[in-house]
Amino acid sequence: MLIGHQPKEFLLAVSGLTVSFDGFKAVNDLSFYVEENEIRVIIGPNGAGKTTVLDLICGKTKATEGSIQFRGKELTKLKENEIVKTGVGRKFQTPSVFEDLSVFENLEISFPRGRSVFGSLTFQRDAKVKERVEEVAEMIFLKDKLSTYADELSHGQKQWLEIGMLLIQDPDLLMLDEPVAGMSVSERAKTAELLNRIIKNRSVLVIEHDMKFVEDIAHKVTVLHQGQILSEGTMEKVKNDPKVIEVYLGH
Amino acid sequence: MIINSRFFNRSELIGFVSLAVLLFLILPLSLDIFRLNLVAKYLTYAFVGIGLVLCWGYGGILSLGQGVFFGLGGYCMAMFLKLEASSVANTKIQSTPGIPDFMDWNQLTAVPMFWKPFYSFPLTVLAIIIVPGIFAFIIGAAMFKRRVGGVYFAIITQAIAAILTILIVGQQGYTGGINGITDLRTLYGWDIRTDHAKFILYFVEVVLLFGCIIAAQFIRLTKLGRILVAMREQEDRVRFSGYSVANFKIFAFCAAAIFAAVGGAMFTLEVGFMSPSFVGIVPSIEMVIYTAVGGRMSIFGAVYGSLLVNFAKTMLSESFPQLWLFGLGGLFIAVVLAFPSGLSGIWADYVQPRIDRLLSSRKPKAAWTESSVADGAPAE
Ligand SMILES: Nc1ncnc2c1ncn2[C@@H]1O[C@H](COP(=O)(O)OP(=O)(O)O)[C@@H](O)[C@H]1O
Ligand SMILES: [Mg+2]
C-alpha cells in the first residue's frame, strides 16, 4: 500500500465498488472517499443504489468487485459483526428496533460489551451500563420512556431509538438511511438537532431526500444515479450542476 | 423500574411454587404408582418442551426434530442398562453369552466399539449430555452459519429425524432395530422395575426437571435471553449491533437438545425401554404441539402442556385410537389460530387479571403497583 504517498488519510475509501444482481449492476464502479469528522450526504432518485452502497459497506451485501478500506482494513473480507467491531454503525431505512423489549433493553443490547455467547451469559447490568443508557436515552428524547416497550413507540421515536442504539456503539463511521423519512415536521427539526449533536468526533454517511435537511447538515454531497456518481462536492456546487438538475432536482 | 433483579417476579414465583406443590406433593400423594409412573412418562416430554421454549419461543428457531435428541439421550441410557442386563449369567442360553440379546440374534459375537463406553455409568451420564450436544452443534453450525433458518431449518430437522429412525431400524444388530432396546432391568443392581424404584425415579426426575426450569429461567434473564428475543424479531439489527447471530442460534439449539436428551434418558428409566418410535417425525411434531399448547413463551406452560396433552392422549387413544391423531392435529390448529400463546396466554389474559383484581380489592395499593409494574415484564 502506498498510503505514505497519499496526501491525506481517509477514514473510508471506496474504490471501484461494483455489485451485480443477476447481471443488473445496482452499484457500478463506484469510488468515493470520506474524511475524518466529515458529514457526507448521498442523494439520488429512487433505485439509484444508495441503500445498496450502505449494504456493501456494512457487509449485508457482498461486493462483486472493488474494495472498501476503513481505517486501513479491507471491509469486503470481514463478517458483519466484525465490521461493527472496527467501528462502523448502520441504521436501516425502516426503523428496526426490538419491539418485544423495552427501550432500556434495546439500548443495552447495543452496549459494546459481552458480545460473545459466553459474554452475554455473564453480562452484568452495572452502573456504567445504566449511566450510558440513560445518557443516550436523554439525547434521543426517550429518557422518560426507558421501561416502555418499543412497540408502543411512535414511528419517529423508533427512528430515534435506532439512532440511539448506534450511539451506544460509539462508531467512528455512522451510516444513516433516510433518518427523517416519515417524520412529522417537529420530529424532523428535533432529528436535525440530534444529528448535529451526535456527529461530533465521528464521520457520518447519510442518505436523505429532504433537501432542506441536507443543506442543514451536509459538508459534502454525493449524487448517485444508476449506481454511479453523477456529481460530487458542496451542496452549492451540486445544486448548480446541470446534470444533477436534469435527472434529479429538475422534477 | 424495568431493572428487576429478582430471579422470579411475583406471578412466576406463584407458578414455580404451585408447580412444586403439584409435582412434589399432590400427585405423589393422590396417585397410585401406576398413574404416577404415567405422569413421570408425560413429564419426560416437559424437558423437551422447556428446551423448545428457549429455542423456538424465545429464539424463533422451530425445530421439528427434537425427537432426535430425546432419542439420543434415551438410547445412551438404554445402552448402559442393556449392558448391565446382559451379564453372562443372564444370557447363558445365547450362542455368545454376555452380549445384548439382539446382538446375538444378529450373529454379532462381540459388543461393538461404540457400545464400550456404556459399561461405565459416569461415562453414560456424560454421553447423555455430550452426544446430543455435539450433534446439535454440528447441525446448528452447518445450518446457521449458512443462514439457513425458518421453514427450511424446520424441514431439515424433520429429515434428520427421519434419517436417524431409518438408521436405527436398519442397523438391527447394533441398535436393536425396530423393537428398540428392551428388557432393561437394573441400575447398579437396583431393580428399576419395582414400584418402589418407580416412586424414587419419579422424584429424581422431578428434581431434574426443576433443575432444567431454573437453568432455563437463568438463561432467559441474562442478556443472552434478551438477544434471543431480539434475534427472533430483527435478526439483522442484532447482527449489526456486533453479535454473531449464528453462534447464539447454535447455543439455543444445543441447550434445547441437551434438555431433550435428559428427558429421553429419564424416559428410558421410567418406561424401561427405548425404541425408534420416540425418535422420528411424528413424536418430534407431537413435542412441538405440547409446547405450543402450553404456550411457547412459557417455561411452566411447557410442563403443563406436556402433562395435559399426554393425559388427553392416553384417555383418547384408549377409547378411540383412530381419533387421536385428528384430535392432536385439531388441537394444534386451534392453538395456532386462536391461542398463539397457548394455555399460559389464556392464563395471563383471563385468569391472572381476575386473581389480581381479587387481591387488589383486598389490599388496594400495594397489590396494584406490584403486579402492574414489577411483573410487567413479558415473562410468561
Ligand atoms: N438484494 C437485491 N437483489 C436484487 N436487486 C436488488 C437488491 N437490492 C437492491 N436491488 C436493486 O438495486 C437497485 C438499487 O436499490 P437501492 O439501493 O435500494 O436504491 P435506493 O437508492 O432507492 O436506496 C434497485 O433497482 C433495486 O431493485
Ligand atoms: Mg433506499
XYZ file of C-alpha atoms and ligand atoms in Angstrom:
659
model
C 0.000 0.000 0.000
C 1.209 3.446 -0.869
C -0.538 5.194 1.978
C 2.536 7.317 2.589
C 2.221 8.819 -0.865
C -1.380 9.862 -0.447
C -1.894 13.456 0.501
C -4.494 12.685 3.108
C -5.561 9.627 5.020
C -9.213 8.884 4.529
C -11.412 7.237 7.100
C -13.328 5.411 4.405
C -12.036 4.770 0.905
C -14.400 3.089 -1.529
C -12.836 2.258 -4.848
C -14.115 0.508 -7.940
C -17.059 -0.901 -5.994
C -19.429 -2.939 -8.110
C -22.284 -5.250 -7.224
C -24.283 -7.146 -9.735
C -27.659 -8.767 -9.014
C -28.089 -11.343 -11.764
C -26.330 -9.106 -14.245
C -28.018 -5.891 -13.089
C -25.359 -3.582 -11.706
C -27.037 -1.759 -8.822
C -23.693 -0.156 -7.979
C -21.253 0.260 -10.822
C -17.544 1.021 -10.427
C -18.161 3.467 -7.615
C -15.349 5.338 -5.886
C -15.585 7.914 -3.130
C -13.687 8.933 -0.024
C -14.884 10.110 3.361
C -12.623 12.052 5.709
C -12.492 12.049 9.481
C -15.305 14.112 11.012
C -16.954 14.642 7.663
C -20.694 14.603 7.120
C -21.390 13.203 3.707
C -24.878 13.052 2.293
C -25.778 10.729 -0.534
C -28.750 11.784 -2.616
C -30.231 10.387 -5.760
C -33.513 9.204 -7.263
C -35.229 6.027 -6.064
C -33.403 2.921 -7.174
C -30.146 4.812 -7.654
C -28.350 2.322 -5.433
C -27.964 4.427 -2.293
C -29.156 1.784 0.159
C -27.094 -0.811 -1.672
C -23.944 1.247 -1.096
C -24.568 1.179 2.662
C -25.371 -2.540 2.461
C -21.994 -3.107 0.822
C -20.072 -1.096 3.390
C -21.665 -2.795 6.388
C -21.347 -6.253 4.868
C -25.037 -7.002 4.378
C -24.404 -7.435 0.656
C -21.178 -8.859 -0.714
C -19.409 -6.820 -3.366
C -18.847 -8.375 -6.770
C -15.742 -6.273 -7.313
C -13.839 -3.421 -5.734
C -12.564 -2.524 -2.338
C -13.779 -0.770 0.795
C -10.980 0.377 3.091
C -11.907 1.580 6.551
C -9.018 2.745 8.719
C -6.774 0.637 6.518
C -8.904 -2.511 6.978
C -10.470 -4.204 3.983
C -14.165 -4.492 4.908
C -15.194 -6.650 1.964
C -13.375 -9.567 3.616
C -14.997 -9.211 7.055
C -18.229 -10.569 8.505
C -20.991 -8.162 9.555
C -20.278 -8.338 13.270
C -16.555 -7.897 12.662
C -17.267 -4.773 10.621
C -19.287 -3.413 13.545
C -16.275 -4.000 15.779
C -14.000 -1.991 13.500
C -16.289 0.975 14.174
C -18.999 1.091 11.525
C -22.614 1.572 12.636
C -25.627 1.257 10.380
C -29.199 2.445 10.664
C -31.730 0.854 8.373
C -34.259 2.618 6.191
C -37.265 1.208 8.022
C -36.844 1.509 11.765
C -35.610 -1.813 13.058
C -35.838 -1.983 16.810
C -36.745 -4.893 19.069
C -40.443 -4.378 19.704
C -40.778 -7.021 22.433
C -38.050 -5.393 24.506
C -38.115 -2.163 26.466
C -36.292 0.970 25.368
C -33.716 0.280 28.079
C -33.156 -3.278 26.873
C -32.935 -2.149 23.250
C -30.181 0.296 24.108
C -28.449 -2.129 26.433
C -28.093 -4.761 23.702
C -26.034 -2.288 21.681
C -23.684 -1.540 24.562
C -20.325 -2.746 23.257
C -19.548 -5.359 25.885
C -20.338 -9.066 26.222
C -20.991 -9.679 22.560
C -19.935 -13.336 22.593
C -22.269 -16.115 23.732
C -20.395 -16.558 26.978
C -20.003 -12.801 27.430
C -23.726 -12.271 27.123
C -24.418 -15.008 29.683
C -22.191 -13.296 32.229
C -23.069 -9.719 31.261
C -23.849 -7.549 34.283
C -26.115 -4.545 34.143
C -23.744 -2.398 36.194
C -23.700 1.312 36.916
C -21.660 2.063 33.816
C -24.227 0.449 31.543
C -27.142 2.170 33.247
C -25.409 5.515 33.125
C -24.608 5.230 29.441
C -28.113 4.028 28.564
C -29.677 6.901 30.453
C -27.307 9.383 28.891
C -28.167 8.237 25.379
C -31.876 7.979 26.179
C -31.795 11.621 27.141
C -30.120 12.559 23.844
C -32.746 10.738 21.800
C -35.658 12.288 23.730
C -36.689 8.984 25.292
C -35.484 9.476 28.838
C -38.911 9.013 30.388
C -39.685 6.012 28.183
C -36.944 3.653 29.362
C -39.365 0.995 30.564
C -41.765 1.353 27.631
C -41.869 -1.498 25.160
C -40.566 -0.426 21.790
C -43.765 -1.469 20.025
C -45.597 1.301 21.858
C -43.337 4.000 20.418
C -44.337 6.222 17.506
C -42.603 5.863 14.162
C -40.379 8.855 14.866
C -39.487 7.597 18.320
C -38.483 4.236 16.854
C -36.171 6.033 14.430
C -34.604 7.862 17.357
C -34.284 4.667 19.320
C -32.386 3.045 16.483
C -30.123 6.078 16.244
C -29.608 5.765 19.995
C -28.652 2.122 19.615
C -25.944 3.228 17.201
C -24.752 5.965 19.534
C -24.179 3.434 22.291
C -21.930 1.525 19.915
C -19.953 4.767 19.532
C -18.939 4.103 15.912
C -16.320 6.110 14.021
C -18.480 5.946 10.932
C -22.211 6.296 11.354
C -24.385 5.403 8.384
C -27.995 6.549 8.366
C -30.508 5.554 5.715
C -33.242 8.196 5.382
C -33.390 9.061 9.073
C -36.206 11.623 8.777
C -38.420 9.819 6.270
C -41.967 9.567 7.548
C -41.392 12.021 10.377
C -43.575 14.969 11.271
C -42.210 18.494 10.835
C -41.432 18.916 14.513
C -39.813 15.497 14.667
C -37.665 16.439 11.676
C -36.396 19.538 13.409
C -35.594 17.561 16.527
C -33.802 14.930 14.482
C -31.669 17.550 12.739
C -30.765 18.890 16.148
C -29.981 15.370 17.334
C -27.797 14.637 14.325
C -25.920 17.874 14.686
C -25.119 16.903 18.241
C -24.055 13.325 17.601
C -21.821 13.956 14.597
C -19.073 15.390 16.721
C -15.913 13.288 16.662
C -17.141 10.924 14.022
C -17.862 10.716 10.336
C -21.417 10.329 9.131
C -22.775 8.988 5.892
C -26.421 9.955 5.446
C -28.905 9.104 2.735
C -31.650 11.681 2.587
C -34.293 13.102 0.273
C -35.281 16.149 2.279
C -33.270 18.937 0.598
C -33.640 21.407 3.395
C -32.371 18.809 5.826
C -29.447 18.041 3.516
C -28.467 21.696 3.231
C -28.577 21.974 7.013
C -26.135 19.215 7.752
C -24.041 18.251 4.710
C -20.376 19.086 4.365
C -20.256 17.385 1.014
C -22.893 15.780 -1.182
C -22.588 12.806 -3.494
C -25.275 12.416 -6.134
C -25.849 8.855 -7.204
C -27.615 7.861 -10.398
C -27.950 4.321 -11.754
C -25.241 3.069 -9.444
C -22.709 5.693 -10.476
C -21.640 9.080 -9.236
C -23.274 11.867 -11.169
C -21.768 14.730 -9.242
C -19.908 15.371 -6.028
C -18.974 18.419 -3.988
C -20.535 21.076 -1.821
C -24.300 21.450 -1.849
C -23.885 24.710 -3.741
C -21.836 23.093 -6.483
C -24.082 20.069 -6.799
C -27.250 22.133 -6.907
C -25.969 24.071 -9.889
C -24.626 21.073 -11.783
C -26.726 20.824 -14.973
C -26.534 17.002 -14.975
C -27.986 16.891 -11.497
C -30.720 19.346 -12.348
C -31.665 17.230 -15.304
C -32.019 13.843 -13.602
C -32.864 14.705 -10.080
C -33.676 18.166 -8.893
C -35.440 19.072 -12.112
C -38.691 17.261 -11.426
C -38.440 0.316 37.041
C -37.642 -2.301 34.492
C -34.485 -3.214 36.311
C -35.821 -6.237 38.036
C -33.085 -8.132 39.755
C -35.283 -10.803 41.254
C -34.964 -14.287 39.825
C -38.719 -14.760 39.630
C -41.272 -11.995 39.543
C -44.393 -12.448 41.589
C -46.504 -14.388 39.113
C -43.543 -16.577 38.172
C -42.923 -17.308 41.819
C -46.542 -18.351 42.223
C -46.146 -20.538 39.153
C -42.963 -22.089 40.497
C -44.356 -22.819 43.941
C -47.647 -24.223 42.665
C -45.844 -26.489 40.227
C -43.544 -27.677 43.015
C -46.519 -28.401 45.291
C -48.291 -30.237 42.490
C -45.352 -32.393 41.452
C -43.722 -32.997 44.848
C -46.839 -33.366 46.990
C -50.253 -33.534 45.372
C -49.545 -36.013 42.592
C -47.362 -38.444 44.610
C -49.872 -38.410 47.484
C -53.002 -38.807 45.402
C -51.990 -41.169 42.602
C -51.263 -44.875 42.734
C -47.858 -45.955 41.465
C -49.174 -46.929 38.028
C -50.623 -43.463 37.453
C -47.619 -41.744 38.991
C -45.379 -43.612 36.592
C -47.585 -42.371 33.740
C -47.127 -38.816 34.984
C -43.387 -39.439 35.102
C -43.525 -40.567 31.485
C -45.504 -37.459 30.456
C -43.060 -35.238 32.296
C -40.121 -36.524 30.279
C -41.613 -34.516 27.396
C -41.629 -31.408 29.575
C -37.822 -31.419 29.347
C -38.129 -31.236 25.579
C -40.759 -28.526 25.946
C -38.574 -26.338 28.144
C -35.818 -26.568 25.544
C -38.285 -25.636 22.818
C -39.429 -22.615 24.805
C -35.870 -21.293 24.723
C -35.078 -22.293 21.197
C -38.428 -21.721 19.473
C -40.416 -19.430 21.765
C -37.540 -17.116 22.567
C -35.079 -17.640 19.728
C -37.639 -18.218 16.992
C -35.871 -21.384 15.816
C -38.504 -24.027 15.169
C -37.022 -27.494 15.388
C -39.261 -30.322 14.265
C -36.603 -32.853 15.148
C -36.346 -32.782 18.927
C -37.157 -36.492 18.954
C -33.613 -36.994 17.682
C -32.123 -35.595 20.877
C -34.745 -37.167 23.109
C -33.870 -40.445 21.422
C -30.103 -39.986 21.681
C -30.405 -39.338 25.412
C -32.758 -42.267 25.771
C -30.567 -44.626 23.769
C -27.440 -43.684 25.734
C -29.229 -44.629 28.941
C -30.714 -47.750 27.384
C -27.297 -48.940 26.201
C -25.924 -48.769 29.718
C -28.915 -50.588 31.205
C -28.865 -53.177 28.443
C -25.208 -53.988 29.015
C -25.871 -54.400 32.699
C -28.857 -56.632 31.940
C -26.748 -58.758 29.578
C -24.377 -60.283 32.091
C -23.016 -63.709 31.274
C -25.254 -65.218 33.947
C -28.378 -63.638 32.442
C -27.537 -64.599 28.865
C -26.009 -68.054 29.157
C -28.508 -69.618 26.726
C -27.183 -67.350 23.907
C -24.617 -68.564 21.424
C -22.403 -65.718 22.646
C -23.224 -65.110 26.309
C -22.517 -61.691 27.811
C -23.695 -59.558 24.895
C -27.156 -57.982 24.429
C -29.720 -60.476 23.144
C -30.469 -58.649 19.878
C -26.770 -58.678 19.000
C -26.699 -62.388 19.492
C -29.790 -62.797 17.265
C -27.994 -60.797 14.591
C -24.919 -63.007 14.661
C -22.699 -60.488 16.414
C -20.114 -62.159 18.602
C -18.773 -59.166 20.498
C -20.025 -55.833 21.769
C -19.190 -53.167 19.127
C -16.641 -50.467 19.935
C -19.135 -47.628 20.290
C -21.011 -49.591 22.940
C -17.955 -49.996 25.152
C -18.103 -46.620 26.957
C -21.599 -47.529 28.116
C -20.235 -50.142 30.511
C -19.480 -47.148 32.732
C -22.303 -45.190 34.319
C -20.353 -41.920 34.692
C -19.405 -42.098 31.017
C -23.030 -42.813 30.163
C -24.219 -39.739 32.049
C -21.568 -37.719 30.247
C -22.636 -39.177 26.907
C -26.280 -38.273 27.574
C -25.193 -34.626 27.615
C -22.275 -34.656 25.182
C -23.571 -36.792 22.323
C -26.756 -34.776 21.650
C -24.877 -31.567 22.429
C -22.216 -32.244 19.813
C -24.749 -33.496 17.300
C -26.842 -30.339 17.750
C -23.691 -28.254 17.461
C -22.790 -29.848 14.146
C -26.302 -29.409 12.735
C -26.513 -25.870 14.101
C -23.106 -24.834 12.792
C -23.809 -26.314 9.370
C -27.209 -24.615 9.111
C -26.964 -21.317 10.944
C -23.528 -20.332 9.632
C -25.022 -20.719 6.165
C -28.021 -18.646 7.229
C -30.465 -21.491 6.835
C -33.413 -20.689 9.032
C -37.179 -20.653 9.386
C -39.126 -23.240 7.462
C -36.032 -24.633 5.754
C -34.425 -25.374 9.077
C -37.613 -26.999 10.363
C -37.775 -29.245 7.301
C -34.139 -30.239 7.638
C -34.646 -31.208 11.283
C -37.572 -33.349 10.146
C -35.339 -35.009 7.592
C -32.716 -35.712 10.236
C -35.369 -37.293 12.464
C -36.458 -39.495 9.578
C -32.881 -40.468 8.688
C -31.972 -41.358 12.268
C -35.075 -43.535 12.564
C -34.194 -45.368 9.362
C -30.636 -45.811 10.560
C -31.708 -47.248 13.902
C -34.231 -49.582 12.340
C -31.780 -50.703 9.663
C -28.807 -51.414 11.930
C -30.608 -54.026 13.974
C -27.501 -55.748 15.303
C -26.134 -52.521 16.731
C -29.305 -50.771 17.847
C -31.960 -53.373 18.470
C -33.797 -52.275 15.323
C -37.494 -51.525 15.259
C -38.116 -53.121 18.646
C -35.585 -50.863 20.249
C -33.614 -51.761 23.330
C -35.912 -53.676 25.633
C -35.851 -55.818 28.721
C -33.900 -53.348 30.843
C -33.658 -54.439 34.453
C -31.229 -52.929 36.879
C -29.094 -49.876 37.535
C -26.027 -50.882 39.559
C -28.013 -53.888 40.676
C -31.011 -51.797 41.747
C -34.131 -53.172 40.072
C -35.798 -50.262 38.256
C -38.963 -52.236 37.564
C -40.265 -52.347 41.132
C -42.933 -49.963 42.447
C -40.502 -48.603 44.963
C -37.902 -47.823 42.263
C -40.556 -46.132 40.140
C -41.519 -43.981 43.107
C -37.900 -42.931 43.663
C -37.288 -42.371 39.953
C -40.309 -40.100 39.801
C -38.728 -37.830 42.385
C -35.311 -37.962 40.716
C -36.988 -36.858 37.521
C -38.932 -34.017 39.141
C -35.761 -32.741 40.779
C -34.000 -32.791 37.406
C -36.996 -31.063 35.853
C -36.763 -28.240 38.360
C -33.050 -28.063 37.641
C -33.888 -27.519 33.977
C -36.578 -24.959 34.839
C -34.080 -22.983 36.875
C -31.406 -23.254 34.195
C -33.861 -22.063 31.532
C -35.029 -19.211 33.734
C -31.415 -18.241 34.331
C -30.693 -18.148 30.592
C -33.883 -16.168 29.985
C -32.882 -13.482 32.444
C -29.354 -12.952 31.134
C -28.610 -10.673 28.242
C -28.439 -13.820 26.124
C -32.148 -14.347 26.768
C -32.915 -10.856 25.524
C -30.709 -11.353 22.491
C -32.724 -14.440 21.616
C -35.910 -12.351 21.628
C -34.176 -9.602 19.668
C -32.936 -12.124 17.124
C -36.402 -13.552 16.624
C -37.684 -10.104 15.706
C -34.846 -8.319 13.910
C -32.042 -10.662 13.056
C -30.165 -8.030 11.058
C -30.331 -5.451 13.803
C -28.693 -7.952 16.174
C -26.046 -8.738 13.595
C -25.312 -5.054 13.031
C -25.119 -4.480 16.757
C -21.984 -6.611 16.686
C -23.248 -10.112 17.501
C -22.673 -13.303 15.596
C -26.284 -14.396 15.208
C -25.275 -17.917 14.187
C -23.434 -18.527 17.462
C -26.466 -17.531 19.517
C -28.721 -19.787 17.479
C -26.278 -22.655 17.900
C -26.295 -22.084 21.650
C -30.093 -22.104 21.867
C -30.347 -25.206 19.697
C -27.698 -27.071 21.729
C -29.339 -26.116 25.017
C -32.689 -27.388 23.731
C -31.015 -30.610 22.564
C -29.430 -31.242 25.954
C -32.697 -30.644 27.820
C -34.435 -33.044 25.441
C -31.717 -35.646 25.977
C -32.112 -35.528 29.758
C -35.845 -36.115 29.242
C -35.078 -39.023 26.940
C -32.719 -40.629 29.448
C -35.378 -40.346 32.157
C -37.936 -41.804 29.770
C -35.806 -44.935 29.400
C -35.537 -45.272 33.167
C -39.253 -44.696 33.788
C -40.603 -46.859 30.993
C -37.884 -49.496 30.874
C -37.146 -49.436 27.153
C -36.252 -47.151 24.246
C -37.276 -47.551 20.632
C -37.162 -45.668 17.323
C -40.833 -44.777 17.712
C -39.761 -41.937 20.039
C -37.244 -40.543 17.595
C -38.995 -39.977 14.292
C -41.142 -37.356 12.626
C -44.432 -37.904 14.452
C -43.092 -37.812 18.028
C -40.964 -34.798 17.133
C -44.017 -32.905 15.923
C -46.006 -34.012 18.967
C -43.323 -32.484 21.199
C -43.758 -29.151 19.431
C -47.511 -29.400 19.936
C -47.141 -29.968 23.696
C -45.045 -26.826 23.829
C -47.437 -24.814 21.689
C -50.414 -25.886 23.785
C -48.638 -24.921 26.989
C -47.509 -21.658 25.452
C -44.248 -21.447 23.639
C -43.069 -18.453 25.632
C -43.712 -20.076 28.984
C -41.379 -22.440 30.798
C -44.154 -23.572 33.145
C -46.549 -23.760 30.222
C -44.281 -26.372 28.649
C -44.681 -28.562 31.733
C -48.472 -28.224 31.893
C -48.772 -28.638 28.140
C -46.838 -31.911 28.262
C -48.916 -33.197 31.152
C -52.314 -32.249 29.756
C -51.860 -33.242 26.127
C -50.324 -36.572 27.095
C -53.094 -37.190 29.581
C -55.634 -36.449 26.837
C -53.698 -38.723 24.512
C -53.849 -41.616 26.958
C -57.564 -41.097 27.563
C -58.494 -40.700 23.921
C -56.282 -43.339 22.428
C -57.538 -45.890 24.954
C -61.126 -45.351 23.875
C -60.799 -44.086 20.289
C -57.328 -44.893 18.968
C -58.139 -43.666 15.438
C -59.362 -40.322 16.647
C -56.218 -39.312 18.491
C -54.185 -38.071 15.546
C -57.116 -36.000 14.300
C -57.631 -34.636 17.792
C -53.973 -33.692 18.036
C -53.980 -32.017 14.627
C -57.151 -30.114 15.502
C -55.682 -29.052 18.797
C -52.595 -27.715 17.079
C -54.603 -25.724 14.548
C -56.828 -24.350 17.306
C -53.834 -23.264 19.348
C -52.020 -21.672 16.441
C -55.068 -19.815 15.161
C -56.938 -18.890 18.311
C -54.445 -19.018 21.166
C -50.946 -18.409 19.863
C -49.603 -18.097 23.393
C -51.267 -21.334 24.471
C -52.512 -22.128 27.954
C -50.120 -19.684 29.569
C -51.550 -16.943 27.366
C -55.094 -17.858 28.398
C -53.941 -17.840 31.985
C -52.242 -14.461 31.662
C -55.176 -12.894 29.785
C -58.165 -14.299 31.622
C -57.239 -15.876 34.932
C -54.373 -13.736 36.193
C -56.265 -10.389 35.921
C -59.090 -11.851 37.988
C -56.711 -13.060 40.679
C -55.034 -9.661 40.669
C -58.374 -7.909 40.976
C -59.334 -10.174 43.840
C -56.062 -9.438 45.599
C -56.122 -5.732 44.866
C -59.652 -5.340 46.199
C -58.332 -6.648 49.469
C -55.177 -4.567 49.744
C -55.685 -1.903 47.119
C -52.430 -0.027 46.564
C -49.649 -2.486 47.252
C -51.032 -5.219 45.041
C -51.632 -2.895 42.125
C -48.137 -1.481 41.864
C -46.570 -4.877 42.449
C -48.400 -6.647 39.686
C -48.613 -3.920 37.099
C -45.116 -2.525 37.259
C -42.714 -5.088 38.636
C -44.374 -8.002 36.919
C -44.949 -6.194 33.693
C -42.019 -7.926 32.051
C -43.033 -10.106 29.097
C -42.076 -13.052 31.166
C -44.806 -15.569 30.742
N -30.726 -7.906 -2.991
C -31.097 -7.388 -4.191
N -31.386 -8.214 -5.219
C -31.741 -7.714 -6.420
N -31.844 -6.405 -6.698
C -31.586 -5.538 -5.703
C -31.205 -5.981 -4.394
N -31.003 -4.892 -3.608
C -31.258 -3.823 -4.386
N -31.603 -4.208 -5.642
C -31.902 -3.304 -6.752
O -30.870 -2.357 -6.825
C -31.386 -1.087 -7.165
C -30.947 -0.066 -6.145
O -31.688 -0.248 -4.960
P -31.489 0.652 -3.672
O -30.061 0.667 -3.329
O -32.425 0.146 -2.636
O -31.968 2.084 -4.174
P -32.156 3.421 -3.350
O -31.223 4.369 -3.990
O -33.564 3.841 -3.602
O -31.874 3.164 -1.929
C -32.891 -1.228 -7.257
O -33.245 -1.341 -8.626
C -33.176 -2.500 -6.533
O -34.293 -3.147 -7.074
Mg -33.083 3.231 -0.188
